[in-house]
């Protein structure tokens, strides 16, 4: 497989960097100059912080996973673009949810976009494991992926909850973020192990 | 030829990453928070998806082609900027077409921009083949470029159709996207072949 | 530690490049075409220049610091994202302060964001020193970090001042920028020293 | 001098890529869907094309110059940021000039920003020559820089002209773009020459 992973990383970095930054454009400069004029921005700001952390988590995990990747092909490029597509919708649902104070449908759609991101990430990971083989560092590092499976389950519960108690659904989105906030040590550990075998 | 291709790739990645991401800014956050308030956004969303796939195709093909490139010169830099110029107009025509529900002139202009992108890509490929010679891996990989020629033909038919049955023209734009969606195996195969000769 | 610093640098470059550039989007094209129509933009422009210099300083210092870095881990990725988060708020407070002619609360918030950036940068530097050890080139280069401590002190005074004489607080923000404008020779010198030891 | 030029190139590529792309955001999607609704956009589009070519020229020349650069220091980082600052103002003056159909003051300011870019580029080139020495490939490649000097002269004439016959000034801006459009063969030639000496 002749394709290098360098440009895929560079392009993903570019897109994720733009996504994480344009969200802040949803925070329109208020017209007044009193501290009260910032008050309606509080929910927008909270949405921004949560989405910033989510996009940060994806970048972190993408970074870790690509470290263990040796080669890519056309299918990987498209699986990666598929992930970037769902990431690109985060600023939209973030703005919509923030401006409507975490009400029903915006919170519902926010959850759907998060869940689609999780699914797109899983597809990308599966395709990469197929290329590298079940015995590769990558495959061992990703392993049974219980974190991914639990997250999807929580998303399903959270999305359903938004139809009745939107704020409870929103709270569960924060729970998933916390689960992932602790960076994934698995790949790091596997890579260190491999490095030791090769270099020591 | 002393110019490295690294910065050309990095700059193109940057511009394409921005183009693919700012399109989502055309999807303005709706004012209401009901699910109905999303309804007028459906055509905008469909335009966004199609354009995302188109820009993704260009990035993919650009990535594949540059893999086979050994050196660039001033003419390549400008041919590449010419391609980036037409790509940069995609967000504009995407927004215009989406907001006007695929009516006549927006669909017409969308097709013209797509066709100009195809032409710009062909010019870039021709210049690169001239530099590398007709016997280069690049030249063999691009070959007779029937896909490019067929696409241009379909674009011409589609653009003409938009004047009478806009939605039929739009359907043909989707057809071209499907033709290209299947990643171009030619360059990948050639590169693999070359790799085998050199490394095995 | 298996994580390379390359992608962290590339991602930070991307985010900082976007932040420094989208600030200019706050300068809305005026409706008239007389020279007078530019007049209300003067304070917006001044804010832009100051923020451009601040973001430039952070990029410069980030660049210098990362030169001395040998490896990164998950904590570094998050400390870096934390810094990028506060940097991403600069365009917002810049626009708010500029449009309100450096009045009380906008100037206050501008200072808070600057101070949070300084704190985030210090945290990142501390974590990097912990990884590399107190005897590393990095640790020696950063040293006692008096410039960072003095800056924080001035920020505190400046933020307090904005409640009484906003323009005096703003003037102090310029003072800190001048202190940092002179690029940090420490790391450069240390690296040169190290290079000489190794290569001569 | 321990600083690598890699990140300076990457950061500049990022900023220039954003500048060249956000200009297209000034072309607001028109409300109607007739071909006539595009008519008021013609001057905006012409401004966009000219500015795209100008930013493309700066990226091309920056690319060529940095090829000959061996090392950078803090002064280079700031001279480069200074150039990026003036480049970042191009979208603003482009939008203002386009929306006002090349009238007096917008055309005047457009010229001032172009001239400041030329000056910033010259300063960057001077600082780089100082670091590399008068006998370096870089110094020989840049040489007497008559093109830079002639451009500045034309800018001065053009800016003065905009006060009387704005469109004549605008025509001269196009003349300078044409002068530079032909890529600078000097550095390319020098680098080829050097490559031949080293590698043949």
Short mmCIF file of N, CA and C in Angstrom, two decimals, chain B residues 50 101 134 168:
data_model
loop_
_atom_site.label_atom_id
_atom_site.label_comp_id
_atom_site.label_asym_id
_atom_site.label_seq_id
_atom_site.Cartn_x
_atom_site.Cartn_y
_atom_site.Cartn_z
N UNK B 50 -23.49 16.95 -0.81
CA UNK B 50 -22.94 16.72 -2.15
C UNK B 50 -21.61 17.45 -2.33
N UNK B 101 -33.48 25.96 -3.39
CA UNK B 101 -34.08 24.65 -3.66
C UNK B 101 -33.80 24.14 -5.06
N UNK B 134 6.43 11.19 -20.55
CA UNK B 134 5.34 10.29 -20.90
C UNK B 134 5.55 8.86 -20.38
N UNK B 168 -33.03 17.48 -12.93
CA UNK B 168 -32.38 16.43 -13.71
C UNK B 168 -30.89 16.72 -13.84
#
